[in-house]
Coordinates of C-alpha atoms in Angstrom, one line a residue:
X1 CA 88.5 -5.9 -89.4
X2 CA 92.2 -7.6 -90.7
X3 CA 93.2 -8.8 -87.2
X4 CA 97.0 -8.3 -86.6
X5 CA 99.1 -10.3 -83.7
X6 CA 102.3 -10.1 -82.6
X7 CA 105.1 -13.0 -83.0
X8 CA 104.6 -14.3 -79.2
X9 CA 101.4 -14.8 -80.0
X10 CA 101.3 -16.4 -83.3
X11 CA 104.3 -18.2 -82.2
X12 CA 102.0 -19.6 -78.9
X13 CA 99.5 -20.8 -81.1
X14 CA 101.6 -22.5 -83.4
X15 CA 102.6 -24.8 -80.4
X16 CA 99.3 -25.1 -79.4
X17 CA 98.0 -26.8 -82.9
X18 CA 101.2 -28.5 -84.0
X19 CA 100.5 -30.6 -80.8
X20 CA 96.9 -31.9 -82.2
X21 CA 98.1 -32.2 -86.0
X22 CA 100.4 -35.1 -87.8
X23 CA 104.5 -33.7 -87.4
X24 CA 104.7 -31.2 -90.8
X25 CA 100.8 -30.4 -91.5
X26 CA 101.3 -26.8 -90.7
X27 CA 104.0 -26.4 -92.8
X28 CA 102.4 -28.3 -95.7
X29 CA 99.6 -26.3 -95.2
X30 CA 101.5 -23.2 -95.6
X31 CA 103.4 -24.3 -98.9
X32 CA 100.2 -25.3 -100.9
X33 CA 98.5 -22.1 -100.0
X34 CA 102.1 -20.1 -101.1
X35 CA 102.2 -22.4 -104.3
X36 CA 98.9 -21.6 -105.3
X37 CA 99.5 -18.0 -105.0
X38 CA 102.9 -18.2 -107.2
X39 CA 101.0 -20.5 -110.2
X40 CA 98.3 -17.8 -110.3
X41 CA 100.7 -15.2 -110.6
X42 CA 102.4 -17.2 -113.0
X43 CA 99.2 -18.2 -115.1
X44 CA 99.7 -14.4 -117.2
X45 CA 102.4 -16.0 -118.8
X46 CA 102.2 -18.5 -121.9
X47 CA 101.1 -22.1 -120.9
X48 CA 100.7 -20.9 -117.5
X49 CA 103.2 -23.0 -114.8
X50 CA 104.6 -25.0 -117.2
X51 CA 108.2 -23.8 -118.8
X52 CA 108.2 -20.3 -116.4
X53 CA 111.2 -19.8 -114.3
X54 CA 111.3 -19.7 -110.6
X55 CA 113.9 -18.5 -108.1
X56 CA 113.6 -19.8 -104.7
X57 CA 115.5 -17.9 -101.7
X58 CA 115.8 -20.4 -99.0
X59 CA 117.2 -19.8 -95.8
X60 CA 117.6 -22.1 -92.9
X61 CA 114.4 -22.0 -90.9
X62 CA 111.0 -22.9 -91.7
X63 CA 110.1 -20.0 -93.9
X64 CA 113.0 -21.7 -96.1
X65 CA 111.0 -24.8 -95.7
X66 CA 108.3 -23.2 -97.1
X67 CA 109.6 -22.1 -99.8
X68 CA 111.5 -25.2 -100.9
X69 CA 108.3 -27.3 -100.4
X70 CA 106.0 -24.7 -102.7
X71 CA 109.2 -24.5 -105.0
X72 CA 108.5 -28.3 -105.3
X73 CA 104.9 -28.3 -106.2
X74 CA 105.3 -25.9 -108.9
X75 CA 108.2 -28.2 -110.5
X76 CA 105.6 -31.1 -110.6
X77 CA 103.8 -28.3 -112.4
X78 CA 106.5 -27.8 -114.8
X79 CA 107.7 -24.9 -113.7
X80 CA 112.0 -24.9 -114.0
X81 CA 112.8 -24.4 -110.3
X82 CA 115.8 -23.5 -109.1
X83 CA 116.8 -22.6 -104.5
X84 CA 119.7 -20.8 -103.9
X85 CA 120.4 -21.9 -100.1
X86 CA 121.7 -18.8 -98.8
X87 CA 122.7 -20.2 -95.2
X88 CA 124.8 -22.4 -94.3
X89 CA 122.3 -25.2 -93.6
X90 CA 118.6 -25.9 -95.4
X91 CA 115.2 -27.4 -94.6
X92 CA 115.9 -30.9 -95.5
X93 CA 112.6 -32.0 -96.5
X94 CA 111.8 -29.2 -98.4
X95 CA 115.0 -29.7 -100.4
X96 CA 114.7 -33.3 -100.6
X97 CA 111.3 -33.0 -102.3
X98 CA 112.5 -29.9 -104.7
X99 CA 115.1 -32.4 -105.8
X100 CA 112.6 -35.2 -106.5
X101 CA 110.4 -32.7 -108.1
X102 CA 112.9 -32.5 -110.8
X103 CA 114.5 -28.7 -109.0
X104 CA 117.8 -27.7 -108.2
X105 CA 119.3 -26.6 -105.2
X106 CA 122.5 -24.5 -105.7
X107 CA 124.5 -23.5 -102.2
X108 CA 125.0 -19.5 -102.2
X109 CA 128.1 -20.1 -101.2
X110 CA 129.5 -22.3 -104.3
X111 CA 127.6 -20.1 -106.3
X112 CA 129.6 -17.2 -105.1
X113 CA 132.9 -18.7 -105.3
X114 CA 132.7 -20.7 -108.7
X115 CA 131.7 -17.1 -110.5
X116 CA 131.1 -14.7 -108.6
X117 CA 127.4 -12.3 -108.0
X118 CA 126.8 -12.4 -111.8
X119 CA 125.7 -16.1 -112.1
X120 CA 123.4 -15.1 -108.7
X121 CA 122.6 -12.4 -110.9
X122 CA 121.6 -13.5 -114.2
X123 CA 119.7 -16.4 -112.5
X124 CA 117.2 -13.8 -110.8
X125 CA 116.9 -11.4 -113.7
X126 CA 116.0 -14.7 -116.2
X127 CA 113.2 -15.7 -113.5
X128 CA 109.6 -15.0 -114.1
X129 CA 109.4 -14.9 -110.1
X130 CA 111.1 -15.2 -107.1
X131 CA 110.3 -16.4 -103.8
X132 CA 111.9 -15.0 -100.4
X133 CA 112.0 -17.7 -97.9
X134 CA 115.0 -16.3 -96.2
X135 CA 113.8 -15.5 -92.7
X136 CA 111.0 -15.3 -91.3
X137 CA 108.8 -13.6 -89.1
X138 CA 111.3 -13.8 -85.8
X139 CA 114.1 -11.8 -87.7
X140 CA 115.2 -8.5 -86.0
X141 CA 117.2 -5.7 -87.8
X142 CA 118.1 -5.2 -91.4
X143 CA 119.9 -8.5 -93.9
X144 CA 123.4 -8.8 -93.5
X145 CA 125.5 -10.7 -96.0
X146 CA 124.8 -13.1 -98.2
X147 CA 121.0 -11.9 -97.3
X148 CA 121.8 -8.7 -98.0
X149 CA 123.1 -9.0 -101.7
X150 CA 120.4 -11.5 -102.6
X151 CA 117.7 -9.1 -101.8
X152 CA 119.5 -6.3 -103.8
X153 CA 120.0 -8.9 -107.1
X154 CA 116.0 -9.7 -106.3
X155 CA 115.5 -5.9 -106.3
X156 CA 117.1 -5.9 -109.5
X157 CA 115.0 -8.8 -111.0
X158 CA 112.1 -7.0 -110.4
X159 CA 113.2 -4.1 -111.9
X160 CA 113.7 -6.1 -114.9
X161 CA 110.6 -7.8 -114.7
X162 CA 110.2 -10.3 -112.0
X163 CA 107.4 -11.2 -109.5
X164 CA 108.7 -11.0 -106.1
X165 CA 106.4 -12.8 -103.7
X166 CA 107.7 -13.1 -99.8
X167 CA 107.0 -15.7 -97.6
X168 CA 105.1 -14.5 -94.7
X169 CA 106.8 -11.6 -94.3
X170 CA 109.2 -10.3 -96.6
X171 CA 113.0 -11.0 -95.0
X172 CA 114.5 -7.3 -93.3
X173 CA 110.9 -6.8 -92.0
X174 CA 110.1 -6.1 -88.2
X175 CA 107.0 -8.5 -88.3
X176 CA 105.8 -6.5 -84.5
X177 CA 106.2 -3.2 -85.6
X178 CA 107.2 -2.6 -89.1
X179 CA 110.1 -1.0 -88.7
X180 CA 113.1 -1.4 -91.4
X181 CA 116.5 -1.0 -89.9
X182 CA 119.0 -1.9 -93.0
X183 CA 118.6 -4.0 -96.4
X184 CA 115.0 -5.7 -96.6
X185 CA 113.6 -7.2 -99.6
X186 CA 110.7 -5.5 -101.6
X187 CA 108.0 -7.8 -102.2
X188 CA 104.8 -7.3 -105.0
X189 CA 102.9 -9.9 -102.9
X190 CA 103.2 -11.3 -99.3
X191 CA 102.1 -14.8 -98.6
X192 CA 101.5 -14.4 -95.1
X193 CA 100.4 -17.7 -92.7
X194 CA 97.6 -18.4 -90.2
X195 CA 97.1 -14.5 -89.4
X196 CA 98.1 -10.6 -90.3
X197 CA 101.3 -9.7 -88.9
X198 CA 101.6 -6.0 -87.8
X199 CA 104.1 -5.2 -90.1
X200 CA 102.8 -6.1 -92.8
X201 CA 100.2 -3.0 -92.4
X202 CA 102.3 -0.3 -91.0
X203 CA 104.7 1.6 -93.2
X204 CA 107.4 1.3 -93.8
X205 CA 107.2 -2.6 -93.9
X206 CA 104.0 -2.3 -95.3
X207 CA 105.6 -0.5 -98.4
X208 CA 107.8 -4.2 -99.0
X209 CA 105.1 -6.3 -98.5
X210 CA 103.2 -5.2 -101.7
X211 CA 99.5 -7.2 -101.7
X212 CA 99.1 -9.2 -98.6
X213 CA 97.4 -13.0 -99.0
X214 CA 96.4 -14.1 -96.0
X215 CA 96.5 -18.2 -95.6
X216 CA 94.3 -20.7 -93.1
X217 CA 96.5 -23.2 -91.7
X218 CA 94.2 -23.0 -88.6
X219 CA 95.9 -20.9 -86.1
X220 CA 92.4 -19.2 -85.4
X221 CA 91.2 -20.9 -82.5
X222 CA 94.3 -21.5 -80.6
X223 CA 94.6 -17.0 -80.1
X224 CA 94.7 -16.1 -77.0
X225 CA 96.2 -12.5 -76.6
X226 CA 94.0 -9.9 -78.1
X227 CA 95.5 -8.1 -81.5
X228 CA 98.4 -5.7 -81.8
X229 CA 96.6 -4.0 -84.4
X230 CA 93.7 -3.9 -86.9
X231 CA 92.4 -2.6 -90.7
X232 CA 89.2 -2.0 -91.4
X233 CA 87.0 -3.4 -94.4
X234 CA 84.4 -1.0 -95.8
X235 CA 81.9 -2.9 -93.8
X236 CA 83.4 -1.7 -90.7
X237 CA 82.9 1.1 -91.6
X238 CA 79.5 1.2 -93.0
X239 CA 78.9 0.2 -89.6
X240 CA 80.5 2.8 -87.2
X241 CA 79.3 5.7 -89.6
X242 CA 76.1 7.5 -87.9
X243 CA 73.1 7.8 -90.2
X244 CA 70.0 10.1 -89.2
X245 CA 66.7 9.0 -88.3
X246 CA 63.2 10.4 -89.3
X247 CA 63.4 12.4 -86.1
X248 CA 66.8 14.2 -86.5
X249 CA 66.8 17.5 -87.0
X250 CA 70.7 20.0 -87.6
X251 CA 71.6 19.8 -83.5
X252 CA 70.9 15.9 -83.0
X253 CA 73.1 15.2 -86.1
X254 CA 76.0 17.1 -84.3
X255 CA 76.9 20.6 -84.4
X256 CA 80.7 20.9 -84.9
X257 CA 82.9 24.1 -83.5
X258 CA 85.6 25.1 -85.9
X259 CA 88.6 27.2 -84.8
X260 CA 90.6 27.6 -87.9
X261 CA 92.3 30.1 -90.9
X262 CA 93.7 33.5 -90.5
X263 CA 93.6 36.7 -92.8
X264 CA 96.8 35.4 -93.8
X265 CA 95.7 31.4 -94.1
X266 CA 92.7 31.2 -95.5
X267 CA 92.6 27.9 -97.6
X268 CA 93.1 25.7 -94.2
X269 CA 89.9 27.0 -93.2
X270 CA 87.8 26.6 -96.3
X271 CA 89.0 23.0 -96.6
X272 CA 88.7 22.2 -93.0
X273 CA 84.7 23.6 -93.5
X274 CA 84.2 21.9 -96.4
X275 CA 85.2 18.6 -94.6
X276 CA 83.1 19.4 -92.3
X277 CA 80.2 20.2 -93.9
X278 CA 80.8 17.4 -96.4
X279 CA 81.2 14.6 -93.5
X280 CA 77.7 14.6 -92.1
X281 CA 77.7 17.4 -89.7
X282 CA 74.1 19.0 -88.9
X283 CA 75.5 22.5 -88.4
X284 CA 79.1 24.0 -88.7
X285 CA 80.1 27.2 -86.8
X286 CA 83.1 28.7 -88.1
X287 CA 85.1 30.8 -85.8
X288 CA 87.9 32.9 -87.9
X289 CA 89.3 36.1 -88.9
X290 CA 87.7 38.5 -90.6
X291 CA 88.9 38.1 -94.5
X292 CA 88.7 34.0 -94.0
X293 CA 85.2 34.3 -92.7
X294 CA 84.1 36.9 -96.1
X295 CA 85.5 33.7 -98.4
X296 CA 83.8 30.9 -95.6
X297 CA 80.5 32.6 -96.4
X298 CA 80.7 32.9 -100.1
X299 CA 81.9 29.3 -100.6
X300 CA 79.9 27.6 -97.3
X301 CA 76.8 29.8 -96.9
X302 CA 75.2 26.9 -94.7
X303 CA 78.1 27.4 -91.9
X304 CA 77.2 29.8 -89.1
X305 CA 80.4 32.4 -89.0
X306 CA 81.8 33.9 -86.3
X307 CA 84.8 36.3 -86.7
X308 CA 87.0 36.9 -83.6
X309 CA 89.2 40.3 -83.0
X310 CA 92.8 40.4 -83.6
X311 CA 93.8 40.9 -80.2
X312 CA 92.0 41.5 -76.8
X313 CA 90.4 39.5 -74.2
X314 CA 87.3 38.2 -75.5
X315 CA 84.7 35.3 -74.7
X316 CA 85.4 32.7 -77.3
X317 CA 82.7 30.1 -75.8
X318 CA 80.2 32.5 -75.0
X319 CA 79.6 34.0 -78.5
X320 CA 79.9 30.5 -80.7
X321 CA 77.2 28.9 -79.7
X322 CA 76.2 25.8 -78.7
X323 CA 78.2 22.7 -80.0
X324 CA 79.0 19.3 -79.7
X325 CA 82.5 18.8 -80.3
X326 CA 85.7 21.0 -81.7
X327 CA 88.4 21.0 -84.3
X328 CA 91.1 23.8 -84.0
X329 CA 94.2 24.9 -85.2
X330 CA 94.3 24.7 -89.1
X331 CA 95.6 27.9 -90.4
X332 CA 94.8 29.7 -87.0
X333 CA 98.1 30.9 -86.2
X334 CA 100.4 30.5 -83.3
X335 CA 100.6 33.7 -81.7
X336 CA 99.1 35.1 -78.0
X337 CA 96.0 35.2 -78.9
X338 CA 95.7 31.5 -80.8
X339 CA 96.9 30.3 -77.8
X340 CA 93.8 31.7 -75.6
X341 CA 91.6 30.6 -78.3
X342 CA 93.0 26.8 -78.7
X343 CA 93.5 27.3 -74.3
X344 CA 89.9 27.6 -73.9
X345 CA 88.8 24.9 -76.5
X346 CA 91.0 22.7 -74.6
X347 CA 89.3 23.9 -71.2
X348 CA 85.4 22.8 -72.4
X349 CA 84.3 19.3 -71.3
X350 CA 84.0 18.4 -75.4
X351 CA 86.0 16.3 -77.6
X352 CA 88.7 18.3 -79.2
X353 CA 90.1 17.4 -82.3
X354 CA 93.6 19.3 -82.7
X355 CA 96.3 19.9 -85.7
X356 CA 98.2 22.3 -87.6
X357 CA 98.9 25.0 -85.7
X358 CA 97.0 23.8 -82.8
X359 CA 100.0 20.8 -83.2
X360 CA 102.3 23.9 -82.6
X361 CA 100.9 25.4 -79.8
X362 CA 100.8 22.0 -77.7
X363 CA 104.7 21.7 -78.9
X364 CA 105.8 25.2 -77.4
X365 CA 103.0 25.8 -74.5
X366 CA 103.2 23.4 -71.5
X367 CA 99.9 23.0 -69.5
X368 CA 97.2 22.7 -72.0
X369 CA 97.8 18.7 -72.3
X370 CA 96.4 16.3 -71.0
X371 CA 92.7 17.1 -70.3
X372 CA 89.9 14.4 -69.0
X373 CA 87.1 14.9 -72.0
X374 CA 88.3 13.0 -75.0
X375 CA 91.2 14.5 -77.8
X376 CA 92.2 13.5 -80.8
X377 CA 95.5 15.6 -82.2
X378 CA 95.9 14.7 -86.2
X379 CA 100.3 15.3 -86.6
X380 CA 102.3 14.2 -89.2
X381 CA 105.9 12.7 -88.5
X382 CA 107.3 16.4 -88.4
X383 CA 104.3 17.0 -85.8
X384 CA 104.7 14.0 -83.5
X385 CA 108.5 14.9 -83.3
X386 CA 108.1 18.0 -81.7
X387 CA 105.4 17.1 -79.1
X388 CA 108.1 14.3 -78.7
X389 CA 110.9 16.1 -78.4
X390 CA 112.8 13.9 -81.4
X391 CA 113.5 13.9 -84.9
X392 CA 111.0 13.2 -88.0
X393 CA 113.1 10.1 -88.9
X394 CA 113.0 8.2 -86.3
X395 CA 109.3 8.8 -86.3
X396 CA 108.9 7.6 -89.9
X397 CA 111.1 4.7 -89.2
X398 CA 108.9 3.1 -86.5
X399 CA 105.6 4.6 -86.7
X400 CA 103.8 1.8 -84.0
X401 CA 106.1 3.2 -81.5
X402 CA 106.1 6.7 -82.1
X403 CA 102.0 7.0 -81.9
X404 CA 101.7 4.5 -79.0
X405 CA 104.3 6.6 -76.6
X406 CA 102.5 10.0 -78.0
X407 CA 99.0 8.1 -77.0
X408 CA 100.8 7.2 -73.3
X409 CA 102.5 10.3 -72.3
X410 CA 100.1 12.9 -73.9
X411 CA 96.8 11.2 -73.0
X412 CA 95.3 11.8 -76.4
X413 CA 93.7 8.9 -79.1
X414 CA 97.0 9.9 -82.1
X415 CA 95.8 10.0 -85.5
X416 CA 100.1 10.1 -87.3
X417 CA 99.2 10.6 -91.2
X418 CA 101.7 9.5 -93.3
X419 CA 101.9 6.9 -96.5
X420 CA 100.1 4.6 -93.7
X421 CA 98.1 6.4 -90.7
X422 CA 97.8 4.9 -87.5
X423 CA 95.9 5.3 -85.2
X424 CA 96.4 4.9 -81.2
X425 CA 94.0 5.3 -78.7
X426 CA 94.6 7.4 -76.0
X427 CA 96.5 6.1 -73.0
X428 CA 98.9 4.0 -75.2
X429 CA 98.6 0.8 -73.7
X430 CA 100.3 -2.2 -75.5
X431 CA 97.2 -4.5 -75.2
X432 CA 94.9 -1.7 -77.4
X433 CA 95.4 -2.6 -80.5
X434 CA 96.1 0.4 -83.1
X435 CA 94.0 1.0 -85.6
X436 CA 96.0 1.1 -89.3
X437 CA 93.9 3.2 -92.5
X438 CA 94.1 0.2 -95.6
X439 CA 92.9 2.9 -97.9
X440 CA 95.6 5.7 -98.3
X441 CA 97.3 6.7 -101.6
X442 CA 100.0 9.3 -102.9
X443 CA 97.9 11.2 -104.2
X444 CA 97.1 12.6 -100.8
X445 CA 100.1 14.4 -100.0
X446 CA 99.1 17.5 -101.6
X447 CA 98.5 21.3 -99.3
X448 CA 96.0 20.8 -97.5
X449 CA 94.9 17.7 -97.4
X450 CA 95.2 17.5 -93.5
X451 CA 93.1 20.3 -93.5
X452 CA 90.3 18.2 -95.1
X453 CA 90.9 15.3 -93.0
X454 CA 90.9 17.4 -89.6
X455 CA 87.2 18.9 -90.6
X456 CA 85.7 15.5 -91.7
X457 CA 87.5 13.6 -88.4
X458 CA 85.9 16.7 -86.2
X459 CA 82.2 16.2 -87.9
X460 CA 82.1 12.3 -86.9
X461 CA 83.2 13.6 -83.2
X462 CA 80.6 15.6 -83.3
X463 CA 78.3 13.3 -84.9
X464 CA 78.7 11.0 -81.1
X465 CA 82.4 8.8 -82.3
X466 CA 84.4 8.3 -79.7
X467 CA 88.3 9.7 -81.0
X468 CA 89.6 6.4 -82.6
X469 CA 86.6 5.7 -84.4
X470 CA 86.2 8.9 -85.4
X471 CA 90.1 9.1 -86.5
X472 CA 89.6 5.6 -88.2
X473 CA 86.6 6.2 -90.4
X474 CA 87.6 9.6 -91.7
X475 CA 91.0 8.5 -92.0
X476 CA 89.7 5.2 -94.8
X477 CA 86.8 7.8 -96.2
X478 CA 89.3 10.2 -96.8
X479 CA 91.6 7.8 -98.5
X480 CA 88.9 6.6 -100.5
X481 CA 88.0 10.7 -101.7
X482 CA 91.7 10.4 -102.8
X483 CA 91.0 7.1 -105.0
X484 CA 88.2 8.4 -106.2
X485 CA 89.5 12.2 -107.4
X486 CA 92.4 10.9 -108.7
X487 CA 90.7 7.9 -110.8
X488 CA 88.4 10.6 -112.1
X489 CA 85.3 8.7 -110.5
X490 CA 82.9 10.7 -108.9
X491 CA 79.8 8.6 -109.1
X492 CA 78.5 6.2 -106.7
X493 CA 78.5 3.7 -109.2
X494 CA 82.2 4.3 -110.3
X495 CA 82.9 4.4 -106.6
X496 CA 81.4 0.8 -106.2
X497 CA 83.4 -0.1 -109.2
X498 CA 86.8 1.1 -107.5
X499 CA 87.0 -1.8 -105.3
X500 CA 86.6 -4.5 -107.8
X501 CA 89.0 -2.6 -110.7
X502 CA 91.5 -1.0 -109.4
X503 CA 92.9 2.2 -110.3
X504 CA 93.6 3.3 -113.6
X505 CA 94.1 6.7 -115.5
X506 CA 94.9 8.7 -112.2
X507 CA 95.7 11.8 -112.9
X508 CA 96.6 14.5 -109.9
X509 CA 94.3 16.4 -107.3
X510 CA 93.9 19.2 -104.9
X511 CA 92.9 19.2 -101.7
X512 CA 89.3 20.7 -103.0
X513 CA 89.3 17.2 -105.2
X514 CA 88.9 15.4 -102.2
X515 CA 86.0 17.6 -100.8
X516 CA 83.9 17.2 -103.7
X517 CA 84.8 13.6 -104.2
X518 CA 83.7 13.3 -100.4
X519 CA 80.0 12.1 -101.0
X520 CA 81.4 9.2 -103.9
X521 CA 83.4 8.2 -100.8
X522 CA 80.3 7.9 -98.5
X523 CA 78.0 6.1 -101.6
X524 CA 80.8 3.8 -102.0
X525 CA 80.3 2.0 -98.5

């Protein structure tokens, strides 16, 4: 797992080694680890360091420091350095050795008045790369001025060409939460110090932070609190996923209820099966309406189908069958009878996976929340904002928060997709950390994905994960599907070679892509 901790504790360890180390090691440290991320990203370009052109953004904490100190070691490299000191003071060291590196330091302020934003301008959009060091990781709210128009002529830069690479965080960014409340700079690579910070994983900070190094300067052993929040690696993974044994047989590898589709919505449900069947589940009992479960059977003949009347009292649990865990709502409908049906899902002693419509039940019908067996609801923003009784935005804007108080006054483990999904275990509590997917891609935000994502999360519940794990490990396999489909690569070797490549050629999906590609997405780990 990428450990993430929150500024108080990061900030408590700091203290803790600066008072065993020589005055300045720490912040040494930090600037040769940021300096030899800049000259690699500089080494694409002719001759490597030497004669490229590097912007330095220094403000006037130690972030600035940072910046001015790495700004000074590429100049001995022969890089052309110039900082623009944007407050109204500067690390002195750090400028002192730019200066004897052979750098310049230009105060944003005379740069302003001598002639105007242009010179600012031209300056960035001539650099090869530009390094934010103008606040660091205890900055709250969005830049104001002169911050603010140096991260727009950055933004500008890199539009024209620039590498943008932030010091530990990029400046604008809510290093606890990720949140983005005004101006913020947009980075392509974070240089982040010591540990993970949570906002460099959750969107939307983790949308400026662009590639996130992580450097040792040794805060390790001096972390006391446990982590705010956590990404998995494909070992992680690899390890959580269940795998059966010589004796298993279709009921020990989990048998999965699924309440889903409609005669009008039928695609939720042969999506949400084909997750299903495609995550590992040893049986699959569909319960639907009566055109969905013809088209269940012709595309899923392994599921076991059961089709429920249109109206009328009638024994839901009784004539399923036996199972191990539940998904319902997608495509199921929100009407009288959906709400028995999701009612007495919700009333079993089984984990219960819930979205879609199920999401809209829970929003309109009070009572049926929270239960004692374990629940796992799957919303997007739109989704969390009605059980919350707020708007989508705010729930985009500060994700963390959202899922945690969802997690807290619900009682439920919260998957929140979005461009990053989160993942908050039931209850809430600040000292759980969340669990954030690394893997997720644009290409998912197709019809239907959720539907996909809801069957595969349900067969790991079934398959004996507790919610969050369950959540987690479909959530990254399920990103990974996307990856794969969209690269084209379907194979376990292409899968294997993902990782090490990167994407290339994408070309769009379906939500039936990531079914198939599914398997590639298992052989990968």
């Amino acid at each position: 797992m990428r450990d993430a901790y929150q500024v108080a504790a990061v900030r408590t360890a700091e203290r803790a080694l600066m008072e065993i180390v020589p005055d300045g090691a720490l912040m040494a440290r930090a600037a040769t680890g940021l300096a030899s991320v800049c000259a690699s990203l500089l080494s694409r370009h002719p001759g490597h360091v030497y004669g490229t052109r590097v912007v330095v953004l220094a403000g006037s904490g130690d972030n600035g420091g940072d910046a001015l100190y790495a700004g000074a070691l590429l100049a001995r490299r022969g890089a052309a350095v110039t900082a623009i000191a944007a407050g109204p003071k500067v690390h002195l060291g750090g400028t002192a050795a730019l200066r004897a590196a052979g750098g310049r330091v230009i105060a944003q302020a005379d740069l302003t008045n001598s002639a105007g934003l242009t010179n600012g301008t031209d300056l960035m959009n001539s650099a090869d790369l530009i390094i934010d060091g103008l606040l660091g990781i205890g900055g709250r709210g969005g830049l104001r001025e002169p911050f603010a128009g140096l991260a727009r002529q950055a933004a500008r830069a890199r539009q024209a060409g620039a590498t943008v690479v932030a010091v530990d965080l990029p400046s604008g960014i809510d290093a606890d939460t990720g949140a983005v409340d005004g101006p913020a700079v947009r980075a392509d690579v974070t240089v982040t110090f010591g540990v993970i910070k949570p906002g460099l994983l959750i969107d939307p900070g983790a949308g400026h932070a662009g590639a996130v190094e992580l450097i040792d300067i040794g805060l390790g052993p001096y972390l006391k609190d446990a982590p705010s929040a956590a990404a998995p690696q494909g070992n992680d993974i690899r390890e959580m996923l269940p795998r059966p044994g010589a004796e298993s047989d279709k009921y020990r590898r989990g048998v999965l209820g699924l309440l889903a589709g409609s005669d009008r919505f039928t695609g939720a449900v042969l999506l949400a099966t084909g997750g299903a069947v495609r995550g590992g589940a040893g049986m699959v009992r569909v319960v639907t309406a009566n055109v969905a479960a013809v088209l269940v059977r012709q595309a899923w003949p392994e599921t076991v189908v059961t089709v429920h009347p249109d109206q009328g009292d009638w024994d839901l649990l009784g004539s399923v069958g036996r199972v191990q865990a539940w998904v319902a709502g997608p495509g199921m409908g929100t009407g009288q009878d959906a709400v028995a049906r999701l009612a007495a899902v919700l009333g079993t002693d089984l984990p219960v996976l819930v979205d879609a419509d199920g999401l809209t039940i829970l929003s309109q019908v009070e009572g049926l929340l929270p239960r004692q067996a374990p629940t796992l609801i799957t919303p997007h923003a739109g989704e969390l904002a009605r059980l919350l009784g707020t708007d989508a935005a705010s729930v985009e804007a500060r994700r963390l928060e959202h899922a945690r108080r969802a997690a807290g006054e619900l009682g439920v483990t919260v998957l929140l997709k979005g461009s990053t999904t989160v993942i908050a275990p039931s209850g809430g509590a600040p000292e759980e950390p969340v669990l954030v997917n690394p893997t997720g891609t644009p290409w998912l935000a197709t019809a239907g994905s959720g539907d996909v994502l809801s069957g595969l999360a349900g067969a790991l519940l079934a398959q004996g994960l507790e919610p969050a794990r369950a959540g987690l490990a479909a959530a990254y396999l399920h990103g990974m599907a996307g990856r794969l489909a969209a690269a084209g690569q379907l194979t376990a070797d292409d899968a294997s070679a993902l990782e090490s490549s990167g994407e290339t050629g994408e070309a769009p999906i379906g939500a039936s892509d990531l079914v198939r590609a599914l398997p590639a997405a298992f052989r990968s780990l």
